Structures are given as C-alpha cells and as structure tokens.
PDB file of C-alpha atoms in Angstrom:
ATOM      1  CA  MET A   1     -21.767  -9.993  -4.475  1.00 46.00           C
ATOM      2  CA  THR A   2     -23.817 -10.203  -7.188  1.00 49.00           C
ATOM      3  CA  ARG A   3     -21.870 -10.909 -10.430  1.00 60.00           C
ATOM      4  CA  ARG A   4     -21.685  -8.651 -13.627  1.00 73.00           C
ATOM      5  CA  ASP A   5     -20.830  -8.442 -16.729  1.00 81.00           C
ATOM      6  CA  PHE A   6     -16.924  -7.053 -17.974  1.00 87.00           C
ATOM      7  CA  SER A   7     -15.604  -5.440 -20.952  1.00 85.00           C
ATOM      8  CA  GLU A   8     -12.472  -3.949 -22.514  1.00 81.00           C
ATOM      9  CA  ARG A   9     -12.652  -1.587 -19.880  1.00 82.00           C
ATOM     10  CA  ASP A  10     -12.550  -4.096 -17.328  1.00 85.00           C
ATOM     11  CA  ILE A  11      -8.617  -5.454 -18.799  1.00 86.00           C
ATOM     12  CA  HIS A  12      -7.933  -1.935 -18.760  1.00 81.00           C
ATOM     13  CA  MET A  13      -8.463  -1.544 -14.952  1.00 83.00           C
ATOM     14  CA  ALA A  14      -6.948  -4.791 -14.783  1.00 85.00           C
ATOM     15  CA  LEU A  15      -3.900  -3.764 -16.871  1.00 81.00           C
ATOM     16  CA  ASP A  16      -3.146  -0.423 -14.161  1.00 79.00           C
ATOM     17  CA  GLY A  17      -4.514  -2.369 -10.544  1.00 81.00           C
ATOM     18  CA  GLU A  18      -7.528  -0.588 -11.188  1.00 82.00           C
ATOM     19  CA  LEU A  19      -9.759  -3.253 -10.450  1.00 84.00           C
ATOM     20  CA  PRO A  20     -11.482  -3.759  -7.583  1.00 87.00           C
ATOM     21  CA  VAL A  21      -9.917  -6.511  -4.832  1.00 86.00           C
ATOM     22  CA  ASP A  22     -13.820  -8.316  -4.574  1.00 86.00           C
ATOM     23  CA  GLU A  23     -14.179  -8.381  -8.727  1.00 88.00           C
ATOM     24  CA  ARG A  24     -10.849 -10.060  -9.532  1.00 87.00           C
ATOM     25  CA  VAL A  25     -12.092 -13.636  -8.783  1.00 89.00           C
ATOM     26  CA  ALA A  26     -15.023 -12.939 -11.386  1.00 89.00           C
ATOM     27  CA  TYR A  27     -13.100 -10.780 -13.702  1.00 88.00           C
ATOM     28  CA  ASP A  28     -10.451 -13.761 -14.136  1.00 87.00           C
ATOM     29  CA  ALA A  29     -13.234 -16.152 -14.929  1.00 89.00           C
ATOM     30  CA  TRP A  30     -15.143 -13.839 -17.062  1.00 89.00           C
ATOM     31  CA  LEU A  31     -10.747 -13.918 -18.711  1.00 87.00           C
ATOM     32  CA  ASP A  32     -11.299 -17.532 -19.003  1.00 87.00           C
ATOM     33  CA  ALA A  33     -14.108 -18.026 -20.434  1.00 88.00           C
ATOM     34  CA  ASN A  34     -13.501 -15.581 -23.071  1.00 87.00           C
ATOM     35  CA  PRO A  35     -10.477 -16.703 -25.150  1.00 83.00           C
ATOM     36  CA  GLU A  36     -10.297 -13.279 -27.607  1.00 81.00           C
ATOM     37  CA  MET A  37     -10.551 -10.914 -24.380  1.00 85.00           C
ATOM     38  CA  LYS A  38      -7.901 -12.490 -23.208  1.00 85.00           C
ATOM     39  CA  ALA A  39      -5.951 -12.637 -25.768  1.00 83.00           C
ATOM     40  CA  ARG A  40      -6.782  -9.713 -26.227  1.00 80.00           C
ATOM     41  CA  SER A  41      -5.559  -8.818 -22.450  1.00 85.00           C
ATOM     42  CA  ALA A  42      -2.460 -10.140 -23.691  1.00 84.00           C
ATOM     43  CA  ARG A  43      -2.059  -8.048 -26.442  1.00 79.00           C
ATOM     44  CA  TYR A  44      -2.567  -4.860 -24.749  1.00 79.00           C
ATOM     45  CA  VAL A  45       0.787  -6.219 -21.831  1.00 80.00           C
ATOM     46  CA  ALA A  46       2.551  -6.554 -24.906  1.00 78.00           C
ATOM     47  CA  ASP A  47       1.717  -3.105 -26.829  1.00 74.00           C
ATOM     48  CA  ARG A  48       2.676  -1.528 -23.849  1.00 73.00           C
ATOM     49  CA  ALA A  49       5.513  -3.317 -23.549  1.00 72.00           C
ATOM     50  CA  ALA A  50       5.945  -1.473 -27.089  1.00 68.00           C
ATOM     51  CA  LEU A  51       5.653   2.081 -26.202  1.00 68.00           C
ATOM     52  CA  ARG A  52       7.599   1.730 -23.157  1.00 66.00           C
ATOM     53  CA  ALA A  53      10.692   0.238 -26.546  1.00 63.00           C
ATOM     54  CA  ALA A  54       9.975   3.509 -28.099  1.00 62.00           C
ATOM     55  CA  PHE A  55       9.959   5.890 -25.995  1.00 61.00           C
ATOM     56  CA  ALA A  56      13.176   4.063 -23.873  1.00 59.00           C
ATOM     57  CA  GLY A  57      15.616   6.749 -25.046  1.00 60.00           C
ATOM     58  CA  VAL A  58      13.444   9.109 -23.268  1.00 60.00           C
ATOM     59  CA  LEU A  59      12.362   7.773 -19.901  1.00 59.00           C
ATOM     60  CA  ASP A  60      15.472   7.406 -18.392  1.00 61.00           C
ATOM     61  CA  GLU A  61      15.535  11.602 -19.007  1.00 63.00           C
ATOM     62  CA  PRO A  62      14.660  13.899 -15.251  1.00 65.00           C
ATOM     63  CA  VAL A  63      11.089  15.737 -15.456  1.00 62.00           C
ATOM     64  CA  PRO A  64      12.341  19.317 -15.466  1.00 62.00           C
ATOM     65  CA  ALA A  65      10.866  20.951 -11.963  1.00 65.00           C
ATOM     66  CA  ARG A  66       8.610  23.076 -13.877  1.00 58.00           C
ATOM     67  CA  LEU A  67       6.533  20.486 -14.808  1.00 57.00           C
ATOM     68  CA  GLN A  68       6.612  18.807 -11.774  1.00 56.00           C
ATOM     69  CA  LYS A  69       5.659  22.358 -10.148  1.00 56.00           C
ATOM     70  CA  ILE A  70       2.776  22.513 -12.589  1.00 52.00           C
ATOM     71  CA  VAL A  71       1.404  19.061 -11.887  1.00 50.00           C
ATOM     72  CA  PHE A  72       1.269  19.885  -7.902  1.00 54.00           C
ATOM     73  CA  GLY A  73      -0.618  23.192  -9.026  1.00 54.00           C
ATOM     74  CA  GLU A  74       2.776  25.079  -7.428  1.00 57.00           C
ATOM     75  CA  ALA A  75       2.765  27.031 -11.251  1.00 51.00           C
ATOM     76  CA  PRO A  76       0.507  29.210 -13.314  1.00 50.00           C
ATOM     77  CA  VAL A  77      -0.346  26.759 -16.764  1.00 44.00           C
ATOM     78  CA  LYS A  78      -0.087  28.565 -19.093  1.00 45.00           C
ATOM     79  CA  THR A  79      -3.014  28.554 -23.005  1.00 44.00           C
ATOM     80  CA  VAL A  80      -0.600  26.362 -25.438  1.00 41.00           C
ATOM     81  CA  PRO A  81      -2.471  27.545 -29.131  1.00 45.00           C
ATOM     82  CA  LEU A  82      -3.622  24.702 -30.309  1.00 43.00           C
ATOM     83  CA  GLY A  83      -0.988  24.029 -33.565  1.00 44.00           C
ATOM     84  CA  SER A  84       1.260  24.232 -31.282  1.00 42.00           C
ATOM     85  CA  ARG A  85       0.479  20.830 -29.441  1.00 41.00           C
ATOM     86  CA  TRP A  86       2.839  18.507 -31.882  1.00 41.00           C
ATOM     87  CA  TRP A  87       3.627  16.979 -28.377  1.00 40.00           C
ATOM     88  CA  LEU A  88       0.497  15.558 -26.959  1.00 41.00           C
ATOM     89  CA  PRO A  89       0.318  12.310 -28.655  1.00 46.00           C
ATOM     90  CA  ALA A  90       3.811  11.784 -27.737  1.00 47.00           C
ATOM     91  CA  ALA A  91       3.754  12.722 -24.168  1.00 45.00           C
ATOM     92  CA  ALA A  92       0.250  10.466 -23.455  1.00 46.00           C
ATOM     93  CA  ALA A  93       2.250   7.442 -25.400  1.00 47.00           C
ATOM     94  CA  ALA A  94       5.249   8.550 -23.048  1.00 45.00           C
ATOM     95  CA  MET A  95       2.385   8.477 -20.153  1.00 43.00           C
ATOM     96  CA  LEU A  96       1.171   4.825 -20.753  1.00 45.00           C
ATOM     97  CA  ALA A  97       4.785   3.827 -21.883  1.00 45.00           C
ATOM     98  CA  ILE A  98       5.585   3.930 -17.705  1.00 41.00           C
ATOM     99  CA  GLY A  99       1.787   2.879 -16.707  1.00 44.00           C
ATOM    100  CA  GLY A 100      -0.142   6.037 -15.351  1.00 41.00           C
ATOM    101  CA  VAL A 101       0.476   9.894 -14.748  1.00 36.00           C
ATOM    102  CA  GLY A 102      -0.316   8.873 -10.314  1.00 35.00           C
ATOM    103  CA  GLY A 103       2.064   6.777  -9.696  1.00 34.00           C
ATOM    104  CA  TYR A 104       4.295   8.721 -11.927  1.00 32.00           C
ATOM    105  CA  PHE A 105       4.271  12.186  -9.782  1.00 31.00           C
ATOM    106  CA  ALA A 106       3.935  10.602  -6.585  1.00 32.00           C
ATOM    107  CA  GLY A 107       7.462  10.625  -5.189  1.00 31.00           C
ATOM    108  CA  ILE A 108       9.506   9.374  -8.279  1.00 26.00           C
ATOM    109  CA  ASP A 109      11.630  12.266 -10.008  1.00 31.00           C
ATOM    110  CA  HIS A 110      12.610  10.035 -13.182  1.00 29.00           C
ATOM    111  CA  LEU A 111      10.803   8.249 -15.884  1.00 28.00           C
ATOM    112  CA  GLY A 112      13.377   4.862 -16.222  1.00 32.00           C
ATOM    113  CA  LEU A 113      12.304   4.166 -12.793  1.00 34.00           C
ATOM    114  CA  GLU A 114      12.144   1.206 -13.988  1.00 44.00           C
ATOM    115  CA  ASP A 115      14.650  -0.344 -16.819  1.00 49.00           C
ATOM    116  CA  PRO A 116      12.265  -0.844 -19.888  1.00 52.00           C
ATOM    117  CA  ALA A 117      14.786  -3.468 -21.031  1.00 53.00           C
ATOM    118  CA  GLU A 118      13.229  -5.604 -18.345  1.00 55.00           C
ATOM    119  CA  ASP A 119      10.029  -4.716 -18.444  1.00 71.00           C
ATOM    120  CA  GLN A 120      10.228  -6.025 -22.228  1.00 81.00           C
ATOM    121  CA  LEU A 121      11.279  -9.683 -22.071  1.00 84.00           C
ATOM    122  CA  ALA A 122       9.732  -9.900 -18.618  1.00 86.00           C
ATOM    123  CA  GLU A 123       6.215  -8.665 -20.504  1.00 86.00           C
ATOM    124  CA  GLN A 124       6.962 -10.567 -24.185  1.00 88.00           C
ATOM    125  CA  ALA A 125       7.138 -13.986 -21.561  1.00 91.00           C
ATOM    126  CA  ILE A 126       4.054 -13.074 -19.850  1.00 90.00           C
ATOM    127  CA  ALA A 127       2.224 -12.197 -22.589  1.00 89.00           C
ATOM    128  CA  ALA A 128       3.231 -15.655 -24.466  1.00 90.00           C
ATOM    129  CA  HIS A 129       2.078 -17.864 -21.287  1.00 92.00           C
ATOM    130  CA  VAL A 130      -1.087 -16.060 -21.396  1.00 90.00           C
ATOM    131  CA  ILE A 131      -2.009 -16.818 -25.027  1.00 89.00           C
ATOM    132  CA  TYR A 132      -0.653 -20.070 -25.036  1.00 91.00           C
ATOM    133  CA  ALA A 133      -0.091 -21.667 -21.523  1.00 91.00           C
ATOM    134  CA  ALA A 134      -4.087 -22.150 -22.041  1.00 88.00           C
ATOM    135  CA  GLU A 135      -4.203 -23.991 -25.562  1.00 88.00           C
ATOM    136  CA  GLN A 136      -4.167 -27.156 -25.366  1.00 84.00           C
ATOM    137  CA  ARG A 137      -4.120 -28.551 -29.001  1.00 83.00           C
ATOM    138  CA  HIS A 138      -1.649 -26.161 -30.904  1.00 88.00           C
ATOM    139  CA  ALA A 139       0.299 -25.304 -27.101  1.00 91.00           C
ATOM    140  CA  VAL A 140       3.086 -26.027 -28.961  1.00 94.00           C
ATOM    141  CA  GLU A 141       5.050 -26.095 -32.465  1.00 94.00           C
ATOM    142  CA  VAL A 142       7.095 -29.218 -31.957  1.00 95.00           C
ATOM    143  CA  PRO A 143       5.910 -31.709 -29.324  1.00 95.00           C
ATOM    144  CA  ALA A 144       8.512 -32.720 -26.480  1.00 96.00           C
ATOM    145  CA  SER A 145       8.136 -36.720 -27.782  1.00 95.00           C
ATOM    146  CA  ASP A 146      10.778 -34.891 -30.852  1.00 96.00           C
ATOM    147  CA  LYS A 147      13.215 -33.631 -28.711  1.00 96.00           C
ATOM    148  CA  ASP A 148      16.437 -33.162 -30.234  1.00 95.00           C
ATOM    149  CA  HIS A 149      14.598 -31.617 -33.295  1.00 95.00           C
ATOM    150  CA  LEU A 150      12.572 -28.936 -30.718  1.00 96.00           C
ATOM    151  CA  GLN A 151      16.645 -28.320 -29.432  1.00 96.00           C
ATOM    152  CA  THR A 152      18.161 -27.842 -32.467  1.00 95.00           C
ATOM    153  CA  TRP A 153      15.749 -25.937 -34.293  1.00 95.00           C
ATOM    154  CA  LEU A 154      14.995 -23.212 -31.615  1.00 95.00           C
ATOM    155  CA  SER A 155      19.186 -22.795 -30.877  1.00 94.00           C
ATOM    156  CA  ASN A 156      19.443 -22.199 -35.014  1.00 93.00           C
ATOM    157  CA  ARG A 157      16.347 -19.615 -35.265  1.00 92.00           C
ATOM    158  CA  VAL A 158      17.199 -18.097 -32.267  1.00 92.00           C
ATOM    159  CA  GLY A 159      20.868 -18.084 -32.252  1.00 89.00           C
ATOM    160  CA  LEU A 160      21.714 -19.823 -28.959  1.00 88.00           C
ATOM    161  CA  LYS A 161      22.660 -23.436 -28.408  1.00 89.00           C
ATOM    162  CA  LEU A 162      19.083 -24.209 -26.463  1.00 91.00           C
ATOM    163  CA  VAL A 163      18.605 -27.280 -23.756  1.00 93.00           C
ATOM    164  CA  ALA A 164      15.312 -27.795 -22.499  1.00 96.00           C
ATOM    165  CA  PRO A 165      16.298 -27.981 -18.657  1.00 96.00           C
ATOM    166  CA  ASP A 166      14.884 -31.415 -17.189  1.00 97.00           C
ATOM    167  CA  LEU A 167      11.982 -30.038 -14.084  1.00 97.00           C
ATOM    168  CA  ALA A 168      11.514 -33.257 -13.318  1.00 97.00           C
ATOM    169  CA  ALA A 169      13.113 -32.647  -9.334  1.00 96.00           C
ATOM    170  CA  GLN A 170      10.737 -30.092  -9.713  1.00 95.00           C
ATOM    171  CA  GLY A 171       7.053 -31.569 -11.032  1.00 96.00           C
ATOM    172  CA  PHE A 172       7.432 -30.668 -14.478  1.00 97.00           C
ATOM    173  CA  GLN A 173       7.320 -32.386 -17.634  1.00 97.00           C
ATOM    174  CA  LEU A 174       7.689 -30.770 -20.999  1.00 97.00           C
ATOM    175  CA  VAL A 175       5.118 -30.296 -23.243  1.00 97.00           C
ATOM    176  CA  GLY A 176       7.024 -29.124 -26.184  1.00 97.00           C
ATOM    177  CA  GLY A 177       7.936 -25.701 -27.709  1.00 96.00           C
ATOM    178  CA  ARG A 178       8.059 -22.418 -30.499  1.00 95.00           C
ATOM    179  CA  LEU A 179       9.344 -20.102 -31.917  1.00 93.00           C
ATOM    180  CA  LEU A 180       7.794 -16.866 -30.863  1.00 92.00           C
ATOM    181  CA  PRO A 181       8.811 -13.061 -32.310  1.00 85.00           C
ATOM    182  CA  ALA A 182      10.529 -10.876 -30.123  1.00 82.00           C
ATOM    183  CA  GLY A 183      10.687  -7.137 -31.018  1.00 74.00           C
ATOM    184  CA  GLU A 184      12.992  -7.324 -34.227  1.00 76.00           C
ATOM    185  CA  SER A 185      13.934 -10.650 -33.037  1.00 82.00           C
ATOM    186  CA  LYS A 186      13.219 -14.700 -32.181  1.00 90.00           C
ATOM    187  CA  ALA A 187      12.099 -15.937 -28.983  1.00 92.00           C
ATOM    188  CA  ALA A 188      12.371 -19.799 -27.788  1.00 95.00           C
ATOM    189  CA  MET A 189       9.673 -20.903 -26.099  1.00 96.00           C
ATOM    190  CA  LEU A 190       9.806 -23.832 -23.904  1.00 97.00           C
ATOM    191  CA  LEU A 191       6.417 -25.624 -22.006  1.00 97.00           C
ATOM    192  CA  TYR A 192       5.911 -27.026 -19.069  1.00 98.00           C
ATOM    193  CA  GLU A 193       2.913 -29.168 -17.471  1.00 97.00           C
ATOM    194  CA  ASP A 194       2.616 -30.361 -14.123  1.00 96.00           C
ATOM    195  CA  ASP A 195       0.754 -33.398 -12.967  1.00 95.00           C
ATOM    196  CA  LYS A 196      -1.751 -31.375 -12.179  1.00 93.00           C
ATOM    197  CA  GLY A 197      -2.362 -30.001 -15.461  1.00 93.00           C
ATOM    198  CA  GLU A 198      -0.447 -26.274 -13.980  1.00 95.00           C
ATOM    199  CA  ARG A 199       1.810 -24.913 -16.757  1.00 96.00           C
ATOM    200  CA  ILE A 200       5.009 -22.867 -16.700  1.00 97.00           C
ATOM    201  CA  SER A 201       6.689 -21.358 -19.817  1.00 97.00           C
ATOM    202  CA  LEU A 202      10.389 -20.733 -20.514  1.00 97.00           C
ATOM    203  CA  PHE A 203      10.585 -17.415 -22.229  1.00 96.00           C
ATOM    204  CA  VAL A 204      15.003 -17.347 -24.110  1.00 94.00           C
ATOM    205  CA  THR A 205      16.524 -14.676 -26.458  1.00 90.00           C
ATOM    206  CA  ALA A 206      19.407 -13.901 -27.529  1.00 85.00           C
ATOM    207  CA  GLU A 207      18.604 -10.269 -28.255  1.00 66.00           C
ATOM    208  CA  SER A 208      20.027  -7.721 -24.397  1.00 61.00           C
ATOM    209  CA  ALA A 209      22.917  -5.572 -23.912  1.00 62.00           C
ATOM    210  CA  GLU A 210      21.975  -5.206 -20.558  1.00 65.00           C
ATOM    211  CA  LYS A 211      22.721  -7.225 -17.358  1.00 72.00           C
ATOM    212  CA  ALA A 212      20.073  -7.431 -14.673  1.00 73.00           C
ATOM    213  CA  LYS A 213      17.585  -9.427 -12.640  1.00 78.00           C
ATOM    214  CA  GLY A 214      14.530 -10.318 -10.699  1.00 78.00           C
ATOM    215  CA  THR A 215      10.500 -10.570 -10.737  1.00 80.00           C
ATOM    216  CA  TYR A 216       7.716  -8.932 -12.802  1.00 75.00           C
ATOM    217  CA  GLY A 217       4.282  -9.258 -13.096  1.00 72.00           C
ATOM    218  CA  SER A 218       2.000  -7.528 -14.878  1.00 58.00           C
ATOM    219  CA  GLU A 219      -1.578  -7.703 -13.425  1.00 61.00           C
ATOM    220  CA  GLU A 220      -2.411  -8.251  -9.835  1.00 64.00           C
ATOM    221  CA  ASN A 221      -3.084 -12.343  -9.470  1.00 68.00           C
ATOM    222  CA  GLY A 222      -1.976 -12.881 -13.233  1.00 79.00           C
ATOM    223  CA  PRO A 223       1.305 -15.140 -13.914  1.00 90.00           C
ATOM    224  CA  GLU A 224       4.237 -13.742 -12.541  1.00 91.00           C
ATOM    225  CA  ALA A 225       8.444 -13.873 -14.468  1.00 91.00           C
ATOM    226  CA  VAL A 226      11.456 -14.439 -12.792  1.00 91.00           C
ATOM    227  CA  TYR A 227      13.914 -12.975 -15.343  1.00 89.00           C
ATOM    228  CA  TRP A 228      17.788 -12.990 -16.397  1.00 88.00           C
ATOM    229  CA  LEU A 229      19.718 -10.207 -18.905  1.00 83.00           C
ATOM    230  CA  ASP A 230      23.211 -11.206 -18.781  1.00 78.00           C
ATOM    231  CA  LYS A 231      25.768 -12.305 -21.364  1.00 71.00           C
ATOM    232  CA  GLY A 232      23.748 -11.385 -24.762  1.00 74.00           C
ATOM    233  CA  TYR A 233      20.726 -13.076 -23.604  1.00 82.00           C
ATOM    234  CA  GLY A 234      18.021 -12.863 -21.633  1.00 87.00           C
ATOM    235  CA  CYS A 235      15.143 -15.266 -20.574  1.00 91.00           C
ATOM    236  CA  ALA A 236      12.417 -15.086 -17.967  1.00 93.00           C
ATOM    237  CA  VAL A 237      10.013 -18.232 -16.278  1.00 95.00           C
ATOM    238  CA  VAL A 238       6.745 -17.419 -16.506  1.00 95.00           C
ATOM    239  CA  GLY A 239       3.629 -18.893 -13.898  1.00 94.00           C
ATOM    240  CA  SER A 240       1.049 -18.383 -11.137  1.00 92.00           C
ATOM    241  CA  LEU A 241       2.331 -20.590  -8.755  1.00 93.00           C
ATOM    242  CA  PRO A 242       3.152 -19.742  -5.246  1.00 91.00           C
ATOM    243  CA  ARG A 243       6.329 -16.873  -6.119  1.00 89.00           C
ATOM    244  CA  ALA A 244       9.057 -18.877  -3.764  1.00 91.00           C
ATOM    245  CA  GLN A 245       7.989 -22.260  -5.521  1.00 94.00           C
ATOM    246  CA  LEU A 246       8.369 -20.739  -9.251  1.00 93.00           C
ATOM    247  CA  THR A 247      11.722 -18.571  -8.431  1.00 92.00           C
ATOM    248  CA  ALA A 248      13.447 -22.368  -7.892  1.00 93.00           C
ATOM    249  CA  VAL A 249      12.191 -23.253 -11.074  1.00 95.00           C
ATOM    250  CA  ALA A 250      13.665 -20.576 -12.251  1.00 93.00           C
ATOM    251  CA  LYS A 251      16.951 -20.707 -10.921  1.00 92.00           C
ATOM    252  CA  SER A 252      17.294 -24.434 -11.411  1.00 94.00           C
ATOM    253  CA  ALA A 253      16.311 -23.664 -15.881  1.00 93.00           C
ATOM    254  CA  TYR A 254      18.272 -21.403 -15.424  1.00 90.00           C
ATOM    255  CA  SER A 255      21.266 -22.601 -14.188  1.00 91.00           C
ATOM    256  CA  GLN A 256      20.859 -25.494 -17.089  1.00 93.00           C
ATOM    257  CA  LEU A 257      21.010 -23.317 -19.564  1.00 88.00           C
ATOM    258  CA  LEU A 258      23.801 -21.835 -18.932  1.00 84.00           C
ATOM    259  CA  ALA A 259      25.199 -25.469 -18.659  1.00 87.00           C
ATOM    260  CA  GLY A 260      24.337 -25.276 -21.969  1.00 84.00           C
ATOM    261  CA  LEU A 261      25.358 -23.076 -23.523  1.00 77.00           C
ATOM    262  CA  ALA A 262      28.694 -23.626 -22.450  1.00 75.00           C
ATOM    263  CA  SER A 263      29.170 -27.190 -23.599  1.00 74.00           C
TER     264      SER A 263
END
C-alpha cells in the first residue's frame, strides 16, 4: 500500500473509529513522528471528555419517541424558523459528546448508555498517558530517585494518602510522577517502565462520587485504561499492553493503592 499523507481530519476519523484498518499502522507511525499532532489528538480526547461532563445532566434522559421517528423517517420533519434554532449548538455538542449520531440511534434508547464520569476519568488518564509516556526528558516532574518526596507531595496536592505501587513483580519500575489537572480538581500520575521501554501510567484523583470499574479505549489500537471509581476517588492504569497483562498489572496497583489508603 502506498503511504499517504495524514492530516487533522484523520485524527477525527481515528477517534470516531472511522479510519480504515489498513491505514492504522501508517497513521500511528505518523502520530509518533509528529508530536504536535499526537498532542492534538490527546487534546481532542480530553475535549470529548469535557463535553460529556458538560452534558451529564441530560445524557441520561430518554430520547423522545417523536425525535427517533424523525431520524428513522417515520414522521414528517417540520421546518423551524432560523431564529428559533437556539438548540442547535447544544444538540450538536451533545451528539459529539456521545461519539456520533450513527451509533447512537442504532438500537440505543438512552443517551446515557455509558456513564460520563467513568468515560471522563478514563479519557483524562489516556490523554495524559499519550502526552507524557512518549516524553524522554520531561516525562515526570519528580523522579523515582526521590520517591518519598514524590509520594508526600502528590498526597498533599491530591488529598489522598498515595503510595506508589511496587510493580517489579509485573516487570515495571517506577520512573516518577507529576501533578495534573482533572476537571476542577487535581490528579496524580505515576509513570512506570519495563526493561523493553514499554510504559504504563497510573492516574489517581480524589474527586469521584461514582462506584464503577471497567476497561476503556478511546480509539482502536490505542492505549487502554483499566479503571476503578470507589470510596471517593478514581484511579486508572493506562497502557498498550495485551488486555490480560494490563488487567493483571492494574489489579496489583489497585490493591496496593487500597492498602496505602487504609494504612
């Protein structure tokens, strides 16, 4: 296949799952070779999470039957005067927030099929991982060599007693950590690396009233997040490992986080 030039349009196609499978490898290589576009892709992921959060109050409302009939061509569409279309920007944003019109109406009865709080945590964690895991010199603010200070500093900033999990048994060593924004709150990010240079990250925030767990991927073949929301905090382990391996690492990290919080 002849390699083509990619553009910002392809970023949107990839995030919407519309990029052809046979172009995926070349697209990922293009992102890796263009840090600005890679950062832009991560920013769009974060923007989508923000949209979900902004419309969280209406995403769980049932879709009116009359609107579904209009979409499926079962009811006449009335022309609305241009001056009365105040709802168009909000409707467009809501459609973007749930990931596209097609998948939404194909057998889904409620906008709130996925919990916005879960998605927001996972997408923020993935966006941070995409940006910082690729950095070599500035991936972290505090290195693992100053682990005690790192744990104390992040604990004080996030509002949780954080203990950096020991993932040596899973083949990963702590690189360090940094403080990140998380909506209106703060999050701690801990970065780990194995002997092959593969990196995973742990994203923890104290602002969560939800209780959930699961696995989330923002784009096909991109990094995934295994996440938990419980006891007033949320955490996500992000990486591009095989899912079974990532889940095993995440369970170890999560159990150590719980032990640290309880100590």
